[in-house]
mmCIF file of C-alpha atoms (C1' of nucleotides) in Angstrom:
data_model
loop_
_atom_site.group_PDB
_atom_site.id
_atom_site.type_symbol
_atom_site.label_atom_id
_atom_site.label_comp_id
_atom_site.label_asym_id
_atom_site.label_seq_id
_atom_site.Cartn_x
_atom_site.Cartn_y
_atom_site.Cartn_z
ATOM 1 C CA MET A 680 0.276 -4.887 -1.395
ATOM 2 C CA PRO A 681 -1.767 -4.150 1.715
ATOM 3 C CA GLU A 682 -4.662 -1.330 0.008
ATOM 4 C CA LEU A 683 -7.264 0.175 1.901
ATOM 5 C CA PRO A 684 -9.578 -3.466 2.583
ATOM 6 C CA GLU A 685 -6.592 -5.382 4.341
ATOM 7 C CA VAL A 686 -5.546 -2.237 5.987
ATOM 8 C CA GLU A 687 -8.747 -2.014 7.535
ATOM 9 C CA THR A 688 -8.874 -5.649 8.511
ATOM 10 C CA VAL A 689 -5.867 -4.779 10.745
ATOM 11 C CA ARG A 690 -7.262 -1.692 11.841
ATOM 12 C CA ARG A 691 -10.457 -3.814 13.139
ATOM 13 C CA GLY A 692 -8.407 -6.336 15.017
ATOM 14 C CA LEU A 693 -6.876 -3.936 16.406
ATOM 15 C CA ALA A 694 -9.856 -2.229 17.363
ATOM 16 C CA GLU A 695 -10.596 -5.660 18.586
ATOM 17 C CA HIS A 696 -7.256 -5.991 20.527
ATOM 18 C CA VAL A 697 -5.211 -3.344 21.501
ATOM 19 C CA VAL A 698 -7.266 -0.490 21.458
ATOM 20 C CA GLY A 699 -8.381 -0.153 25.783
ATOM 21 C CA ARG A 700 -4.363 -2.015 26.545
ATOM 22 C CA ARG A 701 -1.563 0.287 28.121
ATOM 23 C CA LEU A 702 1.780 -0.319 26.030
ATOM 24 C CA THR A 703 4.639 -1.671 28.418
ATOM 25 C CA ALA A 704 8.400 -2.305 27.006
ATOM 26 C CA VAL A 705 8.654 -1.361 23.458
ATOM 27 C CA THR A 706 11.720 -3.404 21.186
ATOM 28 C CA VAL A 707 13.236 -1.950 17.695
ATOM 29 C CA THR A 708 14.607 -4.515 16.455
ATOM 30 C CA HIS A 709 15.310 -2.989 12.887
ATOM 31 C CA PRO A 710 15.526 1.030 12.750
ATOM 32 C CA ARG A 711 14.131 1.056 9.485
ATOM 33 C CA ALA A 712 10.804 0.549 10.462
ATOM 34 C CA VAL A 713 11.483 4.070 12.714
ATOM 35 C CA ARG A 714 13.451 5.459 9.844
ATOM 36 C CA ARG A 715 10.345 8.623 9.812
ATOM 37 C CA HIS A 716 9.897 8.599 13.823
ATOM 38 C CA VAL A 717 12.605 11.570 14.400
ATOM 39 C CA GLY A 718 13.240 11.185 17.700
ATOM 40 C CA GLY A 719 15.199 7.610 16.213
ATOM 41 C CA ALA A 720 14.837 3.954 18.091
ATOM 42 C CA THR A 721 15.259 4.998 21.482
ATOM 43 C CA ASP A 722 12.879 7.932 21.833
ATOM 44 C CA LEU A 723 10.014 6.071 19.806
ATOM 45 C CA ALA A 724 10.169 3.171 22.583
ATOM 46 C CA SER A 725 10.781 5.339 25.457
ATOM 47 C CA ARG A 726 7.806 7.569 24.767
ATOM 48 C CA LEU A 727 5.373 4.567 23.972
ATOM 49 C CA ALA A 728 5.898 2.527 26.792
ATOM 50 C CA GLY A 729 3.396 3.421 29.890
ATOM 51 C CA LYS A 730 0.879 4.908 26.735
ATOM 52 C CA THR A 731 -2.820 3.672 27.028
ATOM 53 C CA VAL A 732 -4.633 2.739 23.563
ATOM 54 C CA THR A 733 -7.375 4.812 23.262
ATOM 55 C CA ALA A 734 -8.397 4.289 19.456
ATOM 56 C CA ALA A 735 -7.428 2.857 16.639
ATOM 57 C CA ARG A 736 -8.477 4.581 12.786
ATOM 58 C CA ARG A 737 -7.303 5.111 9.088
ATOM 59 C CA ARG A 738 -7.627 7.309 6.322
ATOM 60 C CA GLY A 739 -6.458 5.286 3.191
ATOM 61 C CA LYS A 740 -3.557 3.182 3.676
ATOM 62 C CA TYR A 741 -2.335 4.881 6.719
ATOM 63 C CA LEU A 742 -3.169 3.246 10.707
ATOM 64 C CA TRP A 743 -3.076 4.769 13.273
ATOM 65 C CA LEU A 744 -3.091 4.241 17.266
ATOM 66 C CA ASP A 745 -4.386 7.748 19.831
ATOM 67 C CA VAL A 746 -1.895 6.804 22.813
ATOM 68 C CA VAL A 747 -2.382 8.723 25.365
ATOM 69 C CA ASP A 748 -0.985 8.735 29.362
ATOM 70 C CA ALA A 749 -1.440 11.957 32.073
ATOM 71 C CA ASP A 750 1.323 14.348 30.145
ATOM 72 C CA ASP A 751 1.376 13.655 26.814
ATOM 73 C CA ASP A 752 -1.573 13.043 24.251
ATOM 74 C CA ALA A 753 0.207 11.535 20.552
ATOM 75 C CA ALA A 754 -0.937 9.121 17.303
ATOM 76 C CA LEU A 755 1.116 5.914 16.627
ATOM 77 C CA VAL A 756 1.059 6.192 13.257
ATOM 78 C CA VAL A 757 1.639 2.793 11.274
ATOM 79 C CA HIS A 758 2.136 1.777 7.720
ATOM 80 C CA LEU A 759 1.949 -1.647 6.823
ATOM 81 C CA GLY A 760 3.912 -0.857 3.092
ATOM 82 C CA MET A 761 4.441 -3.895 1.060
ATOM 83 C CA SER A 762 4.508 -6.687 3.926
ATOM 84 C CA GLY A 763 3.872 -5.289 7.489
ATOM 85 C CA GLN A 764 1.528 -7.230 9.996
ATOM 86 C CA MET A 765 0.366 -6.635 12.814
ATOM 87 C CA LEU A 766 0.073 -9.254 15.043
ATOM 88 C CA ILE A 767 -1.421 -9.824 18.430
ATOM 89 C CA GLY A 768 -0.190 -13.423 20.052
ATOM 90 C CA GLY A 769 0.838 -14.268 23.564
ATOM 91 C CA ARG A 770 4.296 -13.306 25.333
ATOM 92 C CA ASP A 771 5.184 -17.172 24.760
ATOM 93 C CA THR A 772 5.039 -17.091 21.150
ATOM 94 C CA THR A 773 8.387 -16.969 18.975
ATOM 95 C CA ASP A 774 9.137 -13.709 17.191
ATOM 96 C CA PRO A 775 9.216 -14.095 13.533
ATOM 97 C CA VAL A 776 12.230 -13.804 11.566
ATOM 98 C CA HIS A 777 11.418 -10.501 9.887
ATOM 99 C CA LEU A 778 10.191 -9.279 13.309
ATOM 100 C CA ARG A 779 10.866 -4.871 13.450
ATOM 101 C CA ILE A 780 9.173 -3.809 16.723
ATOM 102 C CA ARG A 781 7.563 -5.313 19.671
ATOM 103 C CA ALA A 782 5.593 -3.780 21.755
ATOM 104 C CA GLY A 783 4.222 -5.679 25.112
ATOM 105 C CA LEU A 784 0.518 -5.429 26.106
ATOM 106 C CA ASP A 785 -0.746 -4.961 29.551
ATOM 107 C CA ASP A 786 -3.176 -7.871 29.162
ATOM 108 C CA GLY A 787 0.069 -10.964 28.320
ATOM 109 C CA ASN A 788 0.127 -10.510 24.841
ATOM 110 C CA HIS A 789 2.341 -8.471 22.692
ATOM 111 C CA LEU A 790 2.001 -6.870 19.534
ATOM 112 C CA ARG A 791 4.098 -7.514 16.785
ATOM 113 C CA PHE A 792 5.061 -5.960 12.906
ATOM 114 C CA VAL A 793 6.693 -7.843 11.264
ATOM 115 C CA ASP A 794 7.998 -6.666 7.966
ATOM 116 C CA GLN A 795 9.901 -8.439 5.382
ATOM 117 C CA ARG A 796 10.618 -5.845 2.609
ATOM 118 C CA THR A 797 10.631 -2.851 5.461
ATOM 119 C CA PHE A 798 8.770 -0.395 2.499
ATOM 120 C CA GLY A 799 6.901 0.284 6.432
ATOM 121 C CA GLY A 800 7.165 1.261 9.893
ATOM 122 C CA TRP A 801 5.899 2.989 12.994
ATOM 123 C CA HIS A 802 6.049 6.756 14.438
ATOM 124 C CA LEU A 803 5.134 9.260 16.943
ATOM 125 C CA ASP A 804 3.172 12.417 15.636
ATOM 126 C CA ASP A 805 1.246 14.788 16.891
ATOM 127 C CA HIS A 806 -2.252 15.691 16.333
ATOM 128 C CA VAL A 807 -3.940 18.418 13.773
ATOM 129 C CA ASP A 808 -7.475 19.440 13.286
ATOM 130 C CA ASP A 809 -8.416 17.480 9.673
ATOM 131 C CA PRO A 810 -8.057 19.534 6.853
ATOM 132 C CA PHE A 811 -10.708 17.730 5.306
ATOM 133 C CA GLY A 812 -13.434 18.703 7.777
ATOM 134 C CA GLY A 813 -13.680 15.234 9.905
ATOM 135 C CA VAL A 814 -14.601 14.721 13.860
ATOM 136 C CA ALA A 815 -11.694 13.702 14.511
ATOM 137 C CA ALA A 816 -7.806 15.017 14.336
ATOM 138 C CA VAL A 817 -5.198 12.864 12.014
ATOM 139 C CA PRO A 818 -1.729 13.023 12.262
ATOM 140 C CA SER A 819 0.372 16.492 11.396
ATOM 141 C CA SER A 820 2.283 13.977 8.801
ATOM 142 C CA ILE A 821 -0.615 12.058 6.922
ATOM 143 C CA ALA A 822 -2.980 16.121 7.168
ATOM 144 C CA HIS A 823 -2.010 15.938 2.699
ATOM 145 C CA ILE A 824 -4.026 12.070 2.756
ATOM 146 C CA ALA A 825 -6.987 13.025 0.785
ATOM 147 C CA PRO A 826 -9.885 11.117 2.549
ATOM 148 C CA ASP A 827 -11.254 7.239 1.405
ATOM 149 C CA PRO A 828 -14.217 6.878 -0.125
ATOM 150 C CA PHE A 829 -15.432 5.069 3.085
ATOM 151 C CA GLU A 830 -15.136 7.768 5.410
ATOM 152 C CA ASP A 831 -18.394 10.583 6.291
ATOM 153 C CA VAL A 832 -15.785 13.542 5.119
ATOM 154 C CA PHE A 833 -15.463 11.673 1.629
ATOM 155 C CA ASP A 834 -17.050 14.439 -0.808
ATOM 156 C CA ARG A 835 -17.661 12.675 -4.312
ATOM 157 C CA ASP A 836 -18.682 15.565 -6.686
ATOM 158 C CA ALA A 837 -15.474 16.819 -4.889
ATOM 159 C CA ALA A 838 -13.295 13.663 -5.797
ATOM 160 C CA ILE A 839 -14.747 13.436 -9.526
ATOM 161 C CA ALA A 840 -13.733 17.006 -9.748
ATOM 162 C CA ALA A 841 -10.049 16.365 -8.257
ATOM 163 C CA VAL A 842 -9.817 13.394 -10.492
ATOM 164 C CA ARG A 843 -11.201 15.789 -13.908
ATOM 165 C CA ALA A 844 -8.113 18.888 -12.892
ATOM 166 C CA ARG A 845 -5.636 16.418 -13.947
ATOM 167 C CA GLY A 846 -3.727 16.415 -17.188
ATOM 168 C CA THR A 847 -1.954 12.986 -16.706
ATOM 169 C CA GLU A 848 -3.468 9.282 -17.067
ATOM 170 C CA ILE A 849 -6.502 8.396 -15.349
ATOM 171 C CA LYS A 850 -4.375 4.897 -13.558
ATOM 172 C CA ARG A 851 -1.536 7.265 -11.833
ATOM 173 C CA VAL A 852 -4.549 10.089 -10.936
ATOM 174 C CA LEU A 853 -6.666 7.128 -9.303
ATOM 175 C CA LEU A 854 -3.077 5.763 -7.203
ATOM 176 C CA ASP A 855 -2.270 9.389 -6.143
ATOM 177 C CA GLN A 856 -3.002 9.466 -2.550
ATOM 178 C CA THR A 857 -3.556 13.036 -1.727
ATOM 179 C CA ILE A 858 -6.379 12.558 -4.444
ATOM 180 C CA ILE A 859 -8.572 9.631 -3.791
ATOM 181 C CA SER A 860 -6.987 7.690 -1.050
ATOM 182 C CA GLY A 861 -6.449 4.113 -0.186
ATOM 183 C CA ILE A 862 -6.305 2.397 -3.314
ATOM 184 C CA GLY A 863 -3.458 0.983 -4.574
ATOM 185 C CA ASN A 864 -2.241 -0.531 -7.682
ATOM 186 C CA ILE A 865 -4.617 -4.247 -7.736
ATOM 187 C CA TYR A 866 -7.856 -1.597 -6.877
ATOM 188 C CA ALA A 867 -6.706 0.212 -9.684
ATOM 189 C CA ASP A 868 -6.381 -2.165 -12.450
ATOM 190 C CA GLU A 869 -10.061 -4.035 -10.909
ATOM 191 C CA ALA A 870 -12.076 -0.595 -10.881
ATOM 192 C CA LEU A 871 -10.311 0.438 -14.369
ATOM 193 C CA TRP A 872 -11.382 -3.734 -15.692
ATOM 194 C CA ALA A 873 -15.247 -2.759 -13.850
ATOM 195 C CA ALA A 874 -15.468 0.976 -15.538
ATOM 196 C CA ARG A 875 -14.428 -0.830 -18.807
ATOM 197 C CA LEU A 876 -11.687 2.353 -18.998
ATOM 198 C CA HIS A 877 -8.553 2.367 -20.033
ATOM 199 C CA GLY A 878 -5.753 2.593 -17.630
ATOM 200 C CA ALA A 879 -3.411 5.417 -20.025
ATOM 201 C CA ARG A 880 -6.858 7.800 -21.093
ATOM 202 C CA THR A 881 -6.010 11.422 -19.856
ATOM 203 C CA ALA A 882 -8.397 12.524 -16.741
ATOM 204 C CA ALA A 883 -9.354 15.659 -17.617
ATOM 205 C CA ARG A 884 -10.160 13.916 -20.959
ATOM 206 C CA LEU A 885 -13.329 11.489 -19.173
ATOM 207 C CA PRO A 886 -16.593 12.796 -19.450
ATOM 208 C CA ARG A 887 -17.449 13.739 -15.519
ATOM 209 C CA LYS A 888 -20.636 10.399 -15.602
ATOM 210 C CA ARG A 889 -17.007 7.720 -16.844
ATOM 211 C CA VAL A 890 -14.873 9.493 -13.830
ATOM 212 C CA ALA A 891 -17.809 9.194 -11.100
ATOM 213 C CA GLU A 892 -18.670 4.941 -12.382
ATOM 214 C CA LEU A 893 -14.815 5.103 -11.844
ATOM 215 C CA ILE A 894 -14.674 6.453 -8.446
ATOM 216 C CA ASP A 895 -17.750 3.676 -7.372
ATOM 217 C CA ALA A 896 -16.327 0.728 -9.325
ATOM 218 C CA ALA A 897 -13.426 0.925 -7.018
ATOM 219 C CA THR A 898 -15.574 2.051 -3.523
ATOM 220 C CA SER A 899 -17.607 -1.202 -4.747
ATOM 221 C CA VAL A 900 -14.569 -3.582 -5.808
ATOM 222 C CA MET A 901 -13.340 -2.176 -1.996
ATOM 223 C CA GLY A 902 -16.201 -3.089 -0.149
ATOM 224 C CA SER A 903 -16.558 -6.490 -1.717
ATOM 225 C CA ALA A 904 -12.983 -7.135 -1.072
ATOM 226 C CA LEU A 905 -13.047 -5.593 2.675
ATOM 227 C CA ALA A 906 -16.340 -8.298 2.791
ATOM 228 C CA VAL A 907 -14.079 -11.203 2.601
ATOM 229 C CA GLY A 908 -11.132 -10.123 4.492
ATOM 230 C CA GLY A 909 -9.090 -8.191 2.023
ATOM 231 C CA THR A 910 -7.076 -10.105 -0.981
ATOM 232 C CA SER A 911 -4.175 -12.528 -0.956
ATOM 233 C CA PHE A 912 -1.745 -13.761 -2.696
ATOM 234 C CA ASP A 913 0.748 -15.613 -0.113
ATOM 235 C CA ALA A 914 1.577 -15.128 3.055
ATOM 236 C CA LEU A 915 2.168 -11.531 3.446
ATOM 237 C CA TYR A 916 -0.924 -10.121 4.300
ATOM 238 C CA VAL A 917 -2.329 -10.968 7.332
ATOM 239 C CA ASN A 918 -4.917 -10.114 9.877
ATOM 240 C CA VAL A 919 -3.629 -9.445 13.308
ATOM 241 C CA ASN A 920 -4.199 -13.385 13.859
ATOM 242 C CA GLY A 921 -2.202 -14.307 11.084
ATOM 243 C CA GLN A 922 -4.928 -15.284 8.417
ATOM 244 C CA SER A 923 -5.105 -14.477 4.921
ATOM 245 C CA GLY A 924 -8.349 -12.905 3.011
ATOM 246 C CA TYR A 925 -9.977 -15.015 0.455
ATOM 247 C CA PHE A 926 -10.518 -11.677 -1.958
ATOM 248 C CA ASP A 927 -7.698 -12.928 -4.075
ATOM 249 C CA ARG A 928 -10.395 -15.655 -5.753
ATOM 250 C CA ARG A 929 -12.440 -12.675 -7.371
ATOM 251 C CA LEU A 930 -9.638 -10.876 -8.960
ATOM 252 C CA GLU A 931 -11.125 -9.818 -12.299
ATOM 253 C CA VAL A 932 -7.407 -9.044 -14.155
ATOM 254 C CA TYR A 933 -4.954 -7.953 -11.551
ATOM 255 C CA GLY A 934 -2.488 -11.177 -11.311
ATOM 256 C CA ARG A 935 -4.750 -12.791 -14.690
ATOM 257 C CA GLU A 936 -2.220 -12.317 -17.753
ATOM 258 C CA GLY A 937 -3.043 -14.947 -20.684
ATOM 259 C CA GLU A 938 -6.413 -15.446 -19.347
ATOM 260 C CA PRO A 939 -9.923 -15.043 -20.495
ATOM 261 C CA CYS A 940 -12.023 -11.740 -19.617
ATOM 262 C CA ARG A 941 -15.182 -13.468 -17.801
ATOM 263 C CA ARG A 942 -16.637 -10.124 -19.597
ATOM 264 C CA CYS A 943 -16.015 -11.017 -23.110
ATOM 265 C CA GLY A 944 -13.292 -13.309 -23.439
ATOM 266 C CA SER A 945 -10.234 -12.066 -24.481
ATOM 267 C CA THR A 946 -7.285 -12.419 -23.374
ATOM 268 C CA ILE A 947 -5.704 -9.808 -20.610
ATOM 269 C CA LYS A 948 -2.989 -8.929 -21.160
ATOM 270 C CA ARG A 949 -0.469 -7.242 -18.857
ATOM 271 C CA VAL A 950 1.682 -3.549 -19.617
ATOM 272 C CA VAL A 951 4.522 -2.517 -17.513
ATOM 273 C CA PHE A 952 3.238 1.092 -16.304
ATOM 274 C CA MET A 953 4.770 4.057 -13.119
ATOM 275 C CA ASN A 954 7.847 0.675 -12.647
ATOM 276 C CA ARG A 955 4.593 -2.240 -12.163
ATOM 277 C CA SER A 956 2.095 -4.210 -13.745
ATOM 278 C CA SER A 957 -1.018 -2.904 -15.381
ATOM 279 C CA HIS A 958 -3.519 -5.446 -15.904
ATOM 280 C CA PHE A 959 -6.591 -4.622 -18.700
ATOM 281 C CA CYS A 960 -8.627 -6.486 -20.765
ATOM 282 C CA PRO A 961 -7.431 -4.914 -24.641
ATOM 283 C CA VAL A 962 -11.306 -5.306 -26.072
ATOM 284 C CA CYS A 963 -13.283 -4.144 -23.149
ATOM 285 C CA GLN A 964 -11.151 -1.546 -22.322
ATOM 286 C CA ARG A 965 -9.375 0.769 -25.123
ATOM 287 C CA LYS A 966 -7.081 3.923 -25.094
ATOM 288 C CA ARG A 967 -9.464 5.622 -27.383
ATOM 289 C "C1'" DC B 1094 2.482 24.481 -8.881
ATOM 290 C "C1'" DT B 1095 2.078 19.640 -12.288
ATOM 291 C "C1'" DC B 1096 4.040 15.942 -13.823
ATOM 292 C "C1'" DA B 1097 7.600 11.885 -14.550
ATOM 293 C "C1'" DT B 1098 11.334 9.088 -12.749
ATOM 294 C "C1'" DG B 1099 14.114 6.560 -10.036
ATOM 295 C "C1'" DC B 1100 15.033 4.482 -5.658
ATOM 296 C "C1'" DC B 1101 14.366 2.020 -1.035
ATOM 297 C "C1'" DC B 1102 14.082 -3.743 -0.049
ATOM 298 C "C1'" DT B 1103 13.636 -8.351 0.622
ATOM 299 C "C1'" DG B 1104 12.821 -13.428 -0.989
ATOM 300 C "C1'" DC B 1105 11.115 -16.016 -4.364
ATOM 301 C "C1'" DT B 1106 11.383 -17.501 -9.313
ATOM 302 C "C1'" DG B 1107 12.309 -18.871 -13.825
ATOM 303 C "C1'" DG B 1108 16.128 -18.974 -17.423
ATOM 304 C "C1'" DC B 1109 19.904 -20.550 -19.249
ATOM 305 C "C1'" DT C 648 23.966 -27.445 -9.552
ATOM 306 C "C1'" DG C 649 24.480 -22.194 -9.186
ATOM 307 C "C1'" DC C 650 24.171 -17.644 -10.504
ATOM 308 C "C1'" DC C 651 21.563 -13.622 -11.578
ATOM 309 C "C1'" DA C 652 17.373 -11.000 -13.755
ATOM 310 C "C1'" DG C 653 13.127 -9.850 -13.113
ATOM 311 C "C1'" DC C 654 9.665 -8.867 -10.065
ATOM 312 C "C1'" DA C 655 6.202 -8.055 -5.850
ATOM 313 C "C1'" DG C 656 4.747 -2.033 -5.179
ATOM 314 C "C1'" DG C 657 3.942 2.741 -1.671
ATOM 315 C "C1'" DG C 658 5.794 6.680 -0.743
ATOM 316 C "C1'" DC C 659 8.414 9.822 -1.476
ATOM 317 C "C1'" DA C 660 13.243 13.155 -3.252
ATOM 318 C "C1'" DT C 661 14.622 14.755 -6.914
ATOM 319 C "C1'" DG C 662 14.508 17.000 -11.420
ATOM 320 C "C1'" DA C 663 12.322 19.285 -15.758
#
DNA sequence: CTCATGCCCTGCTGGC
DNA sequence: TGCCAGCAGGGCATGA
């Protein structure tokens, strides 16, 4: 559920409420939330305690906080997975049912990682130079993730070429975070509709112009979603204050099976692809 | 190397 | 009423 616009909404909240703060005690309440941290829960908690957050950064769907102290400079990598939330709240507020990690802040608040489906998590990592040429260093574990369309280092021509180098279906390529990052199932369907492309078209056989239109459509739809705080279907995706976004009201195909296409009136179809749903207009988006 | 598939996980919904 | 299948799906391991 959280794709680039939702993750960026959370990042902005962290930039406002967490950057500049020092972390106090850290408690891990579910081991699965730290499964990607090599040293385990105890090591994560002890290394984080006392560190100051100096930046909140993002690439695609990955977030990270630069965390430093006198003798350690690390990245706290956060992935929201399907249902992860980063919530800021007072120390007196009660812990939600699906609390996985809680970090104290030196302003008296708590930063809570809440995640019903436990696909998300936190891990500490070293920085490496950005292999894609960005000014800021990136956590080594996400060095394989390609820049997203909102980054300065995003190279539109290179992205078009990378997409067209793939011999598989275009939707699969859109979801591949090593080609263009940030796009998930919802915005992939929305971008394909906007560009009038069927997701099963072979990427390598698409004209350069069509791929350019598709990438621009993905960028545009994610930008519009970001402007209204992202997409929410239920209470699972929220910003750091627990509030939902409003983009679900503007979705053209995702979740609209059986409803009319707003462009041509045909009935929106849903098919299963890659073990997830694909929504499309069978008239506007033809396979051939 | 590329490409395709299945699994991880919890809570809700709908059918019988 | 109760039970179970299906669904939500990002990322990664694994196999072809």
